[in-house]
mmCIF file of C-alpha atoms in Angstrom:
data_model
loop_
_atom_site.group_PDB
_atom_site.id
_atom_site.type_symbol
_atom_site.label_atom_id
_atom_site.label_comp_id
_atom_site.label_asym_id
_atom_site.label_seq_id
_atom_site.Cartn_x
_atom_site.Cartn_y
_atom_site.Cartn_z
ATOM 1 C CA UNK Z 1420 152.062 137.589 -2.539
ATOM 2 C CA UNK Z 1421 151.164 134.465 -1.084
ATOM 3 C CA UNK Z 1422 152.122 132.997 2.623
ATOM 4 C CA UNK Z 1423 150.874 130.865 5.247
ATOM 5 C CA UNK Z 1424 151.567 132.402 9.405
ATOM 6 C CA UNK Z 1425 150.960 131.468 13.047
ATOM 7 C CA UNK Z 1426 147.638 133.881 14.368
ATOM 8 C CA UNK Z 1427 149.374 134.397 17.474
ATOM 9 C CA UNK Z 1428 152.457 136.065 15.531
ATOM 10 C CA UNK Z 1429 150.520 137.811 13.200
ATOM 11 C CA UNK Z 1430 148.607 139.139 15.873
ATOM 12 C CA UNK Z 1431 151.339 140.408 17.444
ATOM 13 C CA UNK Z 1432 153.079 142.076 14.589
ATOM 14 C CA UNK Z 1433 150.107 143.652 13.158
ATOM 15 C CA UNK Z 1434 148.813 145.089 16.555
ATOM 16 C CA UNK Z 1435 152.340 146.433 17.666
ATOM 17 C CA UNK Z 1436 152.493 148.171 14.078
ATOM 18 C CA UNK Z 1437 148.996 149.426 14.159
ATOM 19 C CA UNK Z 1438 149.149 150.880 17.314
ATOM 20 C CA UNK Z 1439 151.689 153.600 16.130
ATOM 21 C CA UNK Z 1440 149.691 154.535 13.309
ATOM 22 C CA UNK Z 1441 148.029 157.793 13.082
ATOM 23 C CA UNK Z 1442 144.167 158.414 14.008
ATOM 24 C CA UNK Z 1443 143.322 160.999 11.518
ATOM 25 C CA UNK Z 1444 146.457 160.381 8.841
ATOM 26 C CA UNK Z 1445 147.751 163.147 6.287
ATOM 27 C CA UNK Z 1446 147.125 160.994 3.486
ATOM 28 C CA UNK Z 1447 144.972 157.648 3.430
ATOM 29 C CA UNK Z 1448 147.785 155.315 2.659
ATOM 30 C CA UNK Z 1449 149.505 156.494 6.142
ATOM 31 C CA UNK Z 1450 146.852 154.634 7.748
ATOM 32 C CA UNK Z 1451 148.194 151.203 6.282
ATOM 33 C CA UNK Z 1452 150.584 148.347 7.269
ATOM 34 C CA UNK Z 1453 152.771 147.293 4.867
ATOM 35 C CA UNK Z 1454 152.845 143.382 4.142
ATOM 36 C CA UNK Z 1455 155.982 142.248 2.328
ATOM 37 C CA UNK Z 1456 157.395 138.944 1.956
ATOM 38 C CA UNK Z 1457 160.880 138.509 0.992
ATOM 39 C CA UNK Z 1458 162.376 134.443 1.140
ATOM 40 C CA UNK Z 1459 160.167 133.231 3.743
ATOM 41 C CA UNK Z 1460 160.732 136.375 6.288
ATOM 42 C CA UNK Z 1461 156.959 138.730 6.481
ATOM 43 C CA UNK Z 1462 158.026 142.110 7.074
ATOM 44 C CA UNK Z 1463 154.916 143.986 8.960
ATOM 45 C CA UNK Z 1464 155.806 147.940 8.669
ATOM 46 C CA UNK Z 1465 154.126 151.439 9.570
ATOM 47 C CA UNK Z 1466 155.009 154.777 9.069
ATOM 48 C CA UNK Z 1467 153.617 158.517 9.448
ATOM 49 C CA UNK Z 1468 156.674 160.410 8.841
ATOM 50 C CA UNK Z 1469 157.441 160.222 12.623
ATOM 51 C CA UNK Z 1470 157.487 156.973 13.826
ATOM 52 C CA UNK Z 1471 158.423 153.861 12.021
ATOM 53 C CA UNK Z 1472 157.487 150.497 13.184
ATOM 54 C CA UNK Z 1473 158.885 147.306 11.344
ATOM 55 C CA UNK Z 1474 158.387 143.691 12.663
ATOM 56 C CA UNK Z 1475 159.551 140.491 10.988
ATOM 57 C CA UNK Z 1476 157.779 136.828 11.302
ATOM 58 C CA UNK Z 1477 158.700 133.690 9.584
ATOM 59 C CA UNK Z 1478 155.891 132.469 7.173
ATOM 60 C CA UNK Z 1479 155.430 129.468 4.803
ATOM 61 C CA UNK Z 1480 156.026 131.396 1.343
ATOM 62 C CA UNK Z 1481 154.540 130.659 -1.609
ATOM 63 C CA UNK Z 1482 155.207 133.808 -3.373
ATOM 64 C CA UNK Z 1483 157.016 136.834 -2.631
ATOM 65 C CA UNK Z 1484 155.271 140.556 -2.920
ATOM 66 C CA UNK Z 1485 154.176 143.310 -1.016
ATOM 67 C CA UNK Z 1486 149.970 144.571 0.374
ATOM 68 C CA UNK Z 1487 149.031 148.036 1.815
ATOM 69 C CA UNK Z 1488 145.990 147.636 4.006
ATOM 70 C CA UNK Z 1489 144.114 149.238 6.678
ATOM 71 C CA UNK Z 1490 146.169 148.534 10.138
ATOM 72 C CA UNK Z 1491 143.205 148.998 12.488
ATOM 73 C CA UNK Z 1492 141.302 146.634 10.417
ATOM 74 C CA UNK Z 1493 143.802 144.087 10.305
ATOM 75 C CA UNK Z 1494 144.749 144.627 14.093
ATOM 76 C CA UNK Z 1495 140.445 143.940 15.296
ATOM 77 C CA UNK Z 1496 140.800 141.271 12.270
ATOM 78 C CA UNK Z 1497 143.680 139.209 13.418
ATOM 79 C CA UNK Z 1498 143.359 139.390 17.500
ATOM 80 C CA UNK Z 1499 139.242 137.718 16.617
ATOM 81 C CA UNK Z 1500 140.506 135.032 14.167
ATOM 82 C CA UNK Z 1501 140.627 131.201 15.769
ATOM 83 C CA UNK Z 1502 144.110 129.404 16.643
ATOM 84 C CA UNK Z 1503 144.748 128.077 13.891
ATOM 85 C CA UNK Z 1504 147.292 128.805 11.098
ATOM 86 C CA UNK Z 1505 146.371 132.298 8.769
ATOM 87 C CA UNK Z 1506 146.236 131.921 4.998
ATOM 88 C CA UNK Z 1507 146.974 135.404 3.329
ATOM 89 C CA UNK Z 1508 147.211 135.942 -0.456
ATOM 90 C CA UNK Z 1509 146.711 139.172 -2.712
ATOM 91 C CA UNK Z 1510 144.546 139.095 -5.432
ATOM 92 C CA UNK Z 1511 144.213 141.943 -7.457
ATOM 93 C CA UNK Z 1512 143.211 144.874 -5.864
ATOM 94 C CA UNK Z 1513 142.428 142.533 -2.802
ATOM 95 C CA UNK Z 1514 144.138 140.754 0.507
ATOM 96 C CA UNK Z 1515 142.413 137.212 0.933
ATOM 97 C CA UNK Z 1516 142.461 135.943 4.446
ATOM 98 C CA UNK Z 1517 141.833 132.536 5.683
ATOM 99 C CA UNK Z 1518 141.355 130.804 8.779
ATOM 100 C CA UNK Z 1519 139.802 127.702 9.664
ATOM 101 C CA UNK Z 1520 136.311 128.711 7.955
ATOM 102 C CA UNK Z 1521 136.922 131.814 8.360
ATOM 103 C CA UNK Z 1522 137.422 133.838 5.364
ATOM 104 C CA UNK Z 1523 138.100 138.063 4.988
ATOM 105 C CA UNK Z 1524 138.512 139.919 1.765
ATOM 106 C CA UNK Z 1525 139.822 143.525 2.551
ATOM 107 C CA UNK Z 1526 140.358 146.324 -0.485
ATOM 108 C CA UNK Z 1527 144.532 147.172 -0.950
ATOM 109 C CA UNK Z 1528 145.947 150.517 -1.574
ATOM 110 C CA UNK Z 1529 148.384 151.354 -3.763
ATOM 111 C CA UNK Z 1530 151.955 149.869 -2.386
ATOM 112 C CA UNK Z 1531 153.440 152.846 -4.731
ATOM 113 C CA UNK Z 1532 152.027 155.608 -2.604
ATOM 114 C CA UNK Z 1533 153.618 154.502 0.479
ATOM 115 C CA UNK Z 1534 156.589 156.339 1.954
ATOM 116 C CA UNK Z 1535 159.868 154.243 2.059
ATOM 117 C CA UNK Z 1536 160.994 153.589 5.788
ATOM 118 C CA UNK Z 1537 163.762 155.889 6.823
ATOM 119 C CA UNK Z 1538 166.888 153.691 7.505
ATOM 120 C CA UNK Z 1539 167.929 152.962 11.234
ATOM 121 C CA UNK Z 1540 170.746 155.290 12.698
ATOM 122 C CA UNK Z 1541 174.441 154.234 13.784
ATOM 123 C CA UNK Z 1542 174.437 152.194 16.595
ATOM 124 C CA UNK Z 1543 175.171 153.943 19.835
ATOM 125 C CA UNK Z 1544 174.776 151.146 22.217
ATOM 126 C CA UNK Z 1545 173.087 148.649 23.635
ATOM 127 C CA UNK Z 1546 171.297 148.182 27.220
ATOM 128 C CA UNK Z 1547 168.894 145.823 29.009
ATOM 129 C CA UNK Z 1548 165.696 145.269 27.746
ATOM 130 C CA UNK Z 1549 164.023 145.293 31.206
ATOM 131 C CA UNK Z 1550 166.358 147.899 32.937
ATOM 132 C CA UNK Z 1551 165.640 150.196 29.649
ATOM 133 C CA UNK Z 1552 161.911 149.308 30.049
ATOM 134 C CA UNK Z 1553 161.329 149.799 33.819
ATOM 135 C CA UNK Z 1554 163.845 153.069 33.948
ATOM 136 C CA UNK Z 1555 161.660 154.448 30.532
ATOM 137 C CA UNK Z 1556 158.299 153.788 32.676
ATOM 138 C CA UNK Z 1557 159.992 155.785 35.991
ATOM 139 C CA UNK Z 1558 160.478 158.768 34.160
ATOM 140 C CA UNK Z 1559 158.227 159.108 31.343
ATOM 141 C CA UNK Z 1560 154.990 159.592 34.133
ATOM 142 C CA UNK Z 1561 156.298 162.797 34.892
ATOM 143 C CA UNK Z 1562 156.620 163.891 31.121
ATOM 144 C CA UNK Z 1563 154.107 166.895 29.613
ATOM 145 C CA UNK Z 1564 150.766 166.505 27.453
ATOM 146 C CA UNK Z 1565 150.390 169.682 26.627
ATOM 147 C CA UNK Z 1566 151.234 169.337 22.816
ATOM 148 C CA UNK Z 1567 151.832 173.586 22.888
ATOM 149 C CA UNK Z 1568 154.782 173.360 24.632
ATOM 150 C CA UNK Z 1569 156.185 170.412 22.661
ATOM 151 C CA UNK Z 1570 159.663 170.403 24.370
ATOM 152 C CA UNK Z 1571 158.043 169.154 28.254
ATOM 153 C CA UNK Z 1572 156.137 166.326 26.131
ATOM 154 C CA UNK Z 1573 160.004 164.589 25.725
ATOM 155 C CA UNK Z 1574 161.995 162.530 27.809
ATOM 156 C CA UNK Z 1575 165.614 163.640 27.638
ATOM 157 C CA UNK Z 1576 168.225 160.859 26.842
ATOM 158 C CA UNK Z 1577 171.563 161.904 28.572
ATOM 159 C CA UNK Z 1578 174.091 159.774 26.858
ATOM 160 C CA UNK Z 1579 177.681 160.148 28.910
ATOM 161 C CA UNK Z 1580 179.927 157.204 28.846
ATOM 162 C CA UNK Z 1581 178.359 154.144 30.501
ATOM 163 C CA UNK Z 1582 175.755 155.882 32.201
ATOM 164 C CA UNK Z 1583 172.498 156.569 30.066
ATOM 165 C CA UNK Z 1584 170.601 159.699 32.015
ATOM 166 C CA UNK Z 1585 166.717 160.103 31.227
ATOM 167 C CA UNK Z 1586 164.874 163.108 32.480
ATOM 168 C CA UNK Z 1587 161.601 164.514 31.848
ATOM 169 C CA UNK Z 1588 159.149 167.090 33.606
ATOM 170 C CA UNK Z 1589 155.761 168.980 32.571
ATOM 171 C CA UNK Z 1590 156.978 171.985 34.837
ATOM 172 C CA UNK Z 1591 155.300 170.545 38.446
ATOM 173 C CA UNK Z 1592 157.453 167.529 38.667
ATOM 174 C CA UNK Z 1593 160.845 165.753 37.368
ATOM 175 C CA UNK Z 1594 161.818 162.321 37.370
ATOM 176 C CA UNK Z 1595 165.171 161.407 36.601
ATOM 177 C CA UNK Z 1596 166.477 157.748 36.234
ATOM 178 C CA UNK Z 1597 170.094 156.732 35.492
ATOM 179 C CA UNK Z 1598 170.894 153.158 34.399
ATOM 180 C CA UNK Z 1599 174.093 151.630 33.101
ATOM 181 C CA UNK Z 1600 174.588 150.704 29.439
ATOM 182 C CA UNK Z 1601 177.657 149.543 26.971
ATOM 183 C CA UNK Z 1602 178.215 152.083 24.321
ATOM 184 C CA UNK Z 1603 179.241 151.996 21.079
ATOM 185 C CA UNK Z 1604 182.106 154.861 21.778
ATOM 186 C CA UNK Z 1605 183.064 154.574 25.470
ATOM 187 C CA UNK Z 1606 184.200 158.694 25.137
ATOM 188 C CA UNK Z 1607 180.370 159.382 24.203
ATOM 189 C CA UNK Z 1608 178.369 162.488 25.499
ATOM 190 C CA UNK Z 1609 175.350 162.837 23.518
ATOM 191 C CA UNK Z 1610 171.761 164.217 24.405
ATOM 192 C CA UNK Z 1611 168.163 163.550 22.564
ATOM 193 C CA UNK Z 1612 164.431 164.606 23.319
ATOM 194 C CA UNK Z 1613 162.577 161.849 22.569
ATOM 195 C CA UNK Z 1614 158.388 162.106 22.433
ATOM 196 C CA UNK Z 1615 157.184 160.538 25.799
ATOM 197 C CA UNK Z 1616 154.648 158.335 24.186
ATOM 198 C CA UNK Z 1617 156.576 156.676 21.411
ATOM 199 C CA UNK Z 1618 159.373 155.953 23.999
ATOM 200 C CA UNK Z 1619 157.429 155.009 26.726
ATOM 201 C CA UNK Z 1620 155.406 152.637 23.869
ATOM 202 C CA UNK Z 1621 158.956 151.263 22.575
ATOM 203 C CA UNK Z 1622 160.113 150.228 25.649
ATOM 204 C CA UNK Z 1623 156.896 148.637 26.864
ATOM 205 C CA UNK Z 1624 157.039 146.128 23.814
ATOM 206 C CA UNK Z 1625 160.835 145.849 24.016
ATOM 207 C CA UNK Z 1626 161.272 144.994 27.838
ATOM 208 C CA UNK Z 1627 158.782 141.913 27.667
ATOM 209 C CA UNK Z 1628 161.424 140.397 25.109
ATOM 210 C CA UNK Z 1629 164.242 139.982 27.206
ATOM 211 C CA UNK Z 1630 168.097 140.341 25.803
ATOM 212 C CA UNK Z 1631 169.800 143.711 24.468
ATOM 213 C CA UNK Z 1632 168.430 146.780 23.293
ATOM 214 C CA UNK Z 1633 170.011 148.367 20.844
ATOM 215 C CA UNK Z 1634 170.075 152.508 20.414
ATOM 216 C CA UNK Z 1635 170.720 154.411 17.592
ATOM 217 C CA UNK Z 1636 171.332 157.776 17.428
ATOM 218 C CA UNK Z 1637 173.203 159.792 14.545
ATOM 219 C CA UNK Z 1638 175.440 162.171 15.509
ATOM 220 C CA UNK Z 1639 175.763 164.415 12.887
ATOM 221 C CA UNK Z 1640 175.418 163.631 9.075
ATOM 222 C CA UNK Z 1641 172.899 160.965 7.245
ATOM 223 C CA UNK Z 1642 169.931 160.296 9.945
ATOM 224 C CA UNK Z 1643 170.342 163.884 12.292
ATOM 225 C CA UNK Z 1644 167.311 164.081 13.972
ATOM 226 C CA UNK Z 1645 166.468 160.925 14.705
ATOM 227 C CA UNK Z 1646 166.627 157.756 17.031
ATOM 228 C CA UNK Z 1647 165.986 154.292 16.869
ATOM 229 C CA UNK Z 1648 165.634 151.018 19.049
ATOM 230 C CA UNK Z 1649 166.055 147.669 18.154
ATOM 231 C CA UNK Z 1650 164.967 144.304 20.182
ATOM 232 C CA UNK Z 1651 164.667 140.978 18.800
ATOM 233 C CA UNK Z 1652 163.013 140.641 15.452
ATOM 234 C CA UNK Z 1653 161.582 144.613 16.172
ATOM 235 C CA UNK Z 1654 162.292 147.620 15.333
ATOM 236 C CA UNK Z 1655 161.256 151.711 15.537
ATOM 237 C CA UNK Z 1656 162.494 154.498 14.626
ATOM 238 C CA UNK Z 1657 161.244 158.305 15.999
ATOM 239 C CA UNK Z 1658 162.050 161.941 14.850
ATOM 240 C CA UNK Z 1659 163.715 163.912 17.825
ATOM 241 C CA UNK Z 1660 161.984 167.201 19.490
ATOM 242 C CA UNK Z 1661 164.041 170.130 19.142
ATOM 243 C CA UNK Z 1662 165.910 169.884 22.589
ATOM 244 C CA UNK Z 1663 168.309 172.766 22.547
ATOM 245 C CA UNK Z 1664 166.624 175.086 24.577
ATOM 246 C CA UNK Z 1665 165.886 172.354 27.205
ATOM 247 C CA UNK Z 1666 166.320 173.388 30.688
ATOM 248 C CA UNK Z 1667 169.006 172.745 32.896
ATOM 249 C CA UNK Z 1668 165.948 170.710 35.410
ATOM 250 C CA UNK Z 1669 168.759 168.694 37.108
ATOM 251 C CA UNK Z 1670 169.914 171.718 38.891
ATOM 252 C CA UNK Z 1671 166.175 172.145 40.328
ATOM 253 C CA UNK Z 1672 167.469 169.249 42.509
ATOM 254 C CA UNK Z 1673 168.421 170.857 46.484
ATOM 255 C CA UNK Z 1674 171.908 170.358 46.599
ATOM 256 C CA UNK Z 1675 170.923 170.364 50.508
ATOM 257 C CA UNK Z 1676 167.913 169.238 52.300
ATOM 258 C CA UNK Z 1677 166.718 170.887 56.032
ATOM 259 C CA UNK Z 1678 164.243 168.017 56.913
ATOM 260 C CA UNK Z 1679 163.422 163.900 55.635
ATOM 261 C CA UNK Z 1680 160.870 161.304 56.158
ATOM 262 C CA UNK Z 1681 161.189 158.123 56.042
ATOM 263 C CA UNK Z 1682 157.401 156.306 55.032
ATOM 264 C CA UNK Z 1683 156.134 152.932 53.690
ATOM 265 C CA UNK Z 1684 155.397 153.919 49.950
ATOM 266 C CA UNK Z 1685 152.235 151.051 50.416
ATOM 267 C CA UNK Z 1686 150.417 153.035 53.923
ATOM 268 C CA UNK Z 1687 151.221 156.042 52.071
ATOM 269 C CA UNK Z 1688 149.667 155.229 48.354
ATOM 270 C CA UNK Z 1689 146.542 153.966 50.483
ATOM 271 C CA UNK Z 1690 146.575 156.906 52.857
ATOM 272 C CA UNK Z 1691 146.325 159.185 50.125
ATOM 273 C CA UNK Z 1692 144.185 157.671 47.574
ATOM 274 C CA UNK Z 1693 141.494 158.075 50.544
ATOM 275 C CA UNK Z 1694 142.112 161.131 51.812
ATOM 276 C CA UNK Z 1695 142.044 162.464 48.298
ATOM 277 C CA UNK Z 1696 138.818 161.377 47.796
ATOM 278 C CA UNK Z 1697 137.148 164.702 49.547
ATOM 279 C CA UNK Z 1698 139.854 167.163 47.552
ATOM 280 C CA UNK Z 1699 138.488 169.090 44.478
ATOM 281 C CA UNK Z 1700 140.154 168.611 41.271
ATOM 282 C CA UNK Z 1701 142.317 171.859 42.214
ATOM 283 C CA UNK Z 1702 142.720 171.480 45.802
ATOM 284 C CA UNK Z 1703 145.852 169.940 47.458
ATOM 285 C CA UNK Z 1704 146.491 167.609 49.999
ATOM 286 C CA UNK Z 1705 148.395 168.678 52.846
ATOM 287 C CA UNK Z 1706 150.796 166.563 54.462
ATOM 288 C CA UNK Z 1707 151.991 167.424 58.267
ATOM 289 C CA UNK Z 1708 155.080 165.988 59.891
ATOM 290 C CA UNK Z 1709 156.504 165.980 63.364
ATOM 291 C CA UNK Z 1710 158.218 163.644 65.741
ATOM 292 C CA UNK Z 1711 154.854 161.937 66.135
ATOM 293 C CA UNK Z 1712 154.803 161.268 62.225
ATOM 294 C CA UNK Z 1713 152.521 162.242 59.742
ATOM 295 C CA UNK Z 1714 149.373 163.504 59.199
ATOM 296 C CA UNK Z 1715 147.664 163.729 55.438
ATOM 297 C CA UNK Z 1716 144.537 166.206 55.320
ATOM 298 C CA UNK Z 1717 142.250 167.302 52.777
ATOM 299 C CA UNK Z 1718 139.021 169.818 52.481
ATOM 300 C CA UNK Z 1719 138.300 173.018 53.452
ATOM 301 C CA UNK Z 1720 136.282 174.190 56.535
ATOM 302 C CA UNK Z 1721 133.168 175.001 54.220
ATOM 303 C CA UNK Z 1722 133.460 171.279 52.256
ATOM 304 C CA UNK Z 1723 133.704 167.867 53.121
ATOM 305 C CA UNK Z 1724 137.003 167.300 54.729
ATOM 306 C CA UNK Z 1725 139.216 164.034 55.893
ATOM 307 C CA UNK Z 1726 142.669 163.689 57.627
ATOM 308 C CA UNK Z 1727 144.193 160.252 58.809
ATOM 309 C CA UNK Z 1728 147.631 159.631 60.541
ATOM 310 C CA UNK Z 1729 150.296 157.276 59.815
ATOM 311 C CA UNK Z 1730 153.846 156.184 61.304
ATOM 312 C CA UNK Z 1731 156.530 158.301 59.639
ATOM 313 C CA UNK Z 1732 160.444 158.401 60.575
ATOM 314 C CA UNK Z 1733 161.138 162.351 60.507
ATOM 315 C CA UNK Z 1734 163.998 164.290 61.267
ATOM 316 C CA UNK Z 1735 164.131 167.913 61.031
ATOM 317 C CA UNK Z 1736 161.746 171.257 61.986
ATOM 318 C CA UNK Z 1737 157.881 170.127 61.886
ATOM 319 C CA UNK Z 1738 156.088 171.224 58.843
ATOM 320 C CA UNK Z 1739 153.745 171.129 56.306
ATOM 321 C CA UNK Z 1740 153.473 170.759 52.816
ATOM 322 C CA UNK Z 1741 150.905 170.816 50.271
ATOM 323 C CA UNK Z 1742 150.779 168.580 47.136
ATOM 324 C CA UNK Z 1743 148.786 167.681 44.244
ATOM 325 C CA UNK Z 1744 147.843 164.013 45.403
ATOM 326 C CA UNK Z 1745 147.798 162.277 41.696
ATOM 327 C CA UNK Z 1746 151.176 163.872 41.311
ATOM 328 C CA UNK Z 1747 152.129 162.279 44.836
ATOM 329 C CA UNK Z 1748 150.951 159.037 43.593
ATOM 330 C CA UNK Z 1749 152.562 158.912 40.434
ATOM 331 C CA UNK Z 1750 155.673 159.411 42.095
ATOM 332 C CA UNK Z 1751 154.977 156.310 44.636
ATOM 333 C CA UNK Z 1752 153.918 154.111 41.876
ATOM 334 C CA UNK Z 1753 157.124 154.695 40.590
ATOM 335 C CA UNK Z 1754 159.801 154.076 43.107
ATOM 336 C CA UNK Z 1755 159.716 150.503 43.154
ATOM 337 C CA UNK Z 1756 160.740 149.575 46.738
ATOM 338 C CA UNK Z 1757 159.342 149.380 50.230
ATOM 339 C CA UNK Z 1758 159.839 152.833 51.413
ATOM 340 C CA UNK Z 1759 159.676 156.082 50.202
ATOM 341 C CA UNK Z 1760 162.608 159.503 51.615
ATOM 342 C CA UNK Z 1761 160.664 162.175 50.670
ATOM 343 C CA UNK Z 1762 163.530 165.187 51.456
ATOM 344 C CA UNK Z 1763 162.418 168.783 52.397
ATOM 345 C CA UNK Z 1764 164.441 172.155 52.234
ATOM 346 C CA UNK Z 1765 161.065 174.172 53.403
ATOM 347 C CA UNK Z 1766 157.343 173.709 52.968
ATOM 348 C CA UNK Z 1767 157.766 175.872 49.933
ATOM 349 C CA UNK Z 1768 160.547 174.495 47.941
ATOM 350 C CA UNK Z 1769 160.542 171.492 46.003
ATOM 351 C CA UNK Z 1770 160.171 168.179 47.738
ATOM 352 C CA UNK Z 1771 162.348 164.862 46.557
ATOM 353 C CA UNK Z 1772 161.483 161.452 46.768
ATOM 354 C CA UNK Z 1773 163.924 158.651 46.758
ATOM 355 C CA UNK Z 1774 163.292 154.969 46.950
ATOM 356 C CA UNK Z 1775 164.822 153.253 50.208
ATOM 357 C CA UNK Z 1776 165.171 149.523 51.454
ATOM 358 C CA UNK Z 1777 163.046 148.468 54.200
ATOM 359 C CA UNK Z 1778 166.001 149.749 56.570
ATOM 360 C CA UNK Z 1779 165.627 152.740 55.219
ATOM 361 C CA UNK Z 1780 168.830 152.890 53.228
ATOM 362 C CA UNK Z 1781 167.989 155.551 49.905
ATOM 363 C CA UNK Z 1782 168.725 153.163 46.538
ATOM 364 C CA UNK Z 1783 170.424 155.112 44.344
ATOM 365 C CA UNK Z 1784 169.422 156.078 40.738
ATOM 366 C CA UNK Z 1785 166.169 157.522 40.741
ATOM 367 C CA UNK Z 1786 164.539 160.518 41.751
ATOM 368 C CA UNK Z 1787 161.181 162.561 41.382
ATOM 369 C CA UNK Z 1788 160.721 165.864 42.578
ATOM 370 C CA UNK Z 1789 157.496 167.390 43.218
ATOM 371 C CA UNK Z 1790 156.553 170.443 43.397
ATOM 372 C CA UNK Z 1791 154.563 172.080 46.691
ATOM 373 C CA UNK Z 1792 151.381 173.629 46.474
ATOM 374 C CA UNK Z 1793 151.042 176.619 48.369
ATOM 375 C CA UNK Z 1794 148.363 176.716 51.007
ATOM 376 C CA UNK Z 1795 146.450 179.405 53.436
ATOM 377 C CA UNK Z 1796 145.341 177.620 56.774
#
């Protein structure tokens, strides 16, 4: 194997590969990425029996063949090297790599050990890279890391005609997102749990690209139990999470709400972050509304304490309600517009937030609920 690449898109191959790889791998050769040139086209692969990452660049090609080497090292290797044009051969049990006058020689592994790449699903569909990217980034915040309950740590894929549903929740919030996208089968009414991380990592590198996504998802027969995205010259592929216990979270959405407030997600992201400041690591902050607006305390009477009002549209019987303020945040962060509805059935119910125009008009298609902390005054 012999072939001559642009740094910049080796760079960016290797480092997209590498980062799905696997800290402490099963076997050594998991810890690889796969070099392989075939007529001119490099094919930069990793695998770990979970995810699969595969990334093609065109190369000057002297000779066709194939290199297992370390991705981390190749990743640090590549992203240092100058701007100029990368020089990679194998030589025996060796990769050569030149640029400018610089010069690596890293030790192979055995291209015969590695696991072949599982093939990529059926189609399902395609959708917008950045709508797929932005909506994935909504709801994945709200998804569980507690890798015991391996279920919360998924983001559910509702797939239901042209609408494409994603949920997720770690058991004190939800986010759901629904976007529009053109399926394969317009009659289609699929679901998959997909591992937060490896979608949330997908759709980052995706989105940037621009064009179509495409998603595929076997339903039934060769592939079950897997999914797969596709975006210009990329591609992954993930196992699924065992979703069929999954909870039915979209009915934890009040059908009905007693009381709203209407807020500038900006006064309120600063509000909190410095009223939070004083609140243990356990302790909530407590957010009062009233005709006059809103008030955001935190601290006890024995520890440091802060409160600071804001302007606030509120309708409904006065109350307050007690959050955990990086959970509050998260959701701000999130709703990508001017103001924030946050909707109330009682201080002790789950609260909703909605992003609204600057009139206060709710956008539809998102939606994070939070849930209340209960508090003693």
């Amino acid at each position: 194997m012999k072939f001559r690449v642009e740094r910049d898109a080796l760079a960016d191959a290797v480092a997209w590969t590498a980062k799905s790889l696997p800290s402490r791998p099963s076997v050594p050769v998991l810890a690889g990425v796969m070099l392989r040139v075939t007529d001119g086209v490099l094919q930069v692969s990793g695998f770990d029996y979970e995810v699969s990452s595969q990334v093609s660049v065109d190369v000057q090609g002297d000779s066709d063949g194939a290199a297992l080497v370390s991705g981390r090292l190749l990743a640090e290797i590549t992203k240092a090297l100058p701007a100029k044009p990368v020089d990679i051969a194998a030589v025996g049990p060796h990769l050569e790599l030149v640029c400018g006058s610089a010069r690596f020689t890293l030790p192979t592994m055995p291209v015969e050990d590695y696991p072949s790449l599982p093939d990529m699903p059926a189609s399902a569909g395609t959708v917008d890279a950045a709508a797929f990217a932005a909506a994935v980034s909504q709801v994945a915040i709200a998804a569980g890391r507690d890798e015991t309950l391996p279920m919360m740590t998924g983001v559910r894929l509702e797939l239901t005609g042209t609408t494409l549903a994603m949920l997720a929740t770690d058991r004190y919030r939800l986010a759901m997102r629904e976007i529009e996208w053109s399926p394969e089968d317009p009659e289609i009414n699929i679901n998959a749990l997909v591992p937060a991380k490896t979608l949330n990592d997908t759709a980052k590198t995706l989105g940037p690209l621009g064009g179509q996504v495409t998603l595929a998802l076997a339903q039934g027969g060769a592939g079950e139990g897997m999914i797969g995205f596709a975006g210009g010259t990329r591609r992954t592929t993930s196992r699924l999470l065992d979703g069929a216990n999954y909870p039915p979270v979209r009915s934890l959405f009040p059908a009905t709400h007693n009381a709203q407030a209407r807020v500038s997600v900006s006064a309120l992201q600063e509000v909190t972050r410095r009223v939070a400041l004083v609140a243990e690591r356990t302790t909530p902050i407590l957010l009062s509304f009233s005709e006059d607006g809103l008030v955001v305390e935190a601290g006890g009477t024995e520890e440091a304490r802060a409160s600071e009002a804001m302007d606030a549209t509120f309708t409904g019987e006065a109350l307050t309600i007690g959050f955990n303020p990086q959970y509050l945040l998260d959701g701000l962060n999130q709703l990508n517009a001017p103001t924030a509805v946050l909707s109330f059935v009682d201080a002790f119910k789950p609260a909703v937030l909605s992003p609204a125009s600057e009139d206060g008009e709710i956008i539809t298609g998102y939606r994070y609920l939070i849930m209340p902390i209960r508090v003693t005054r």
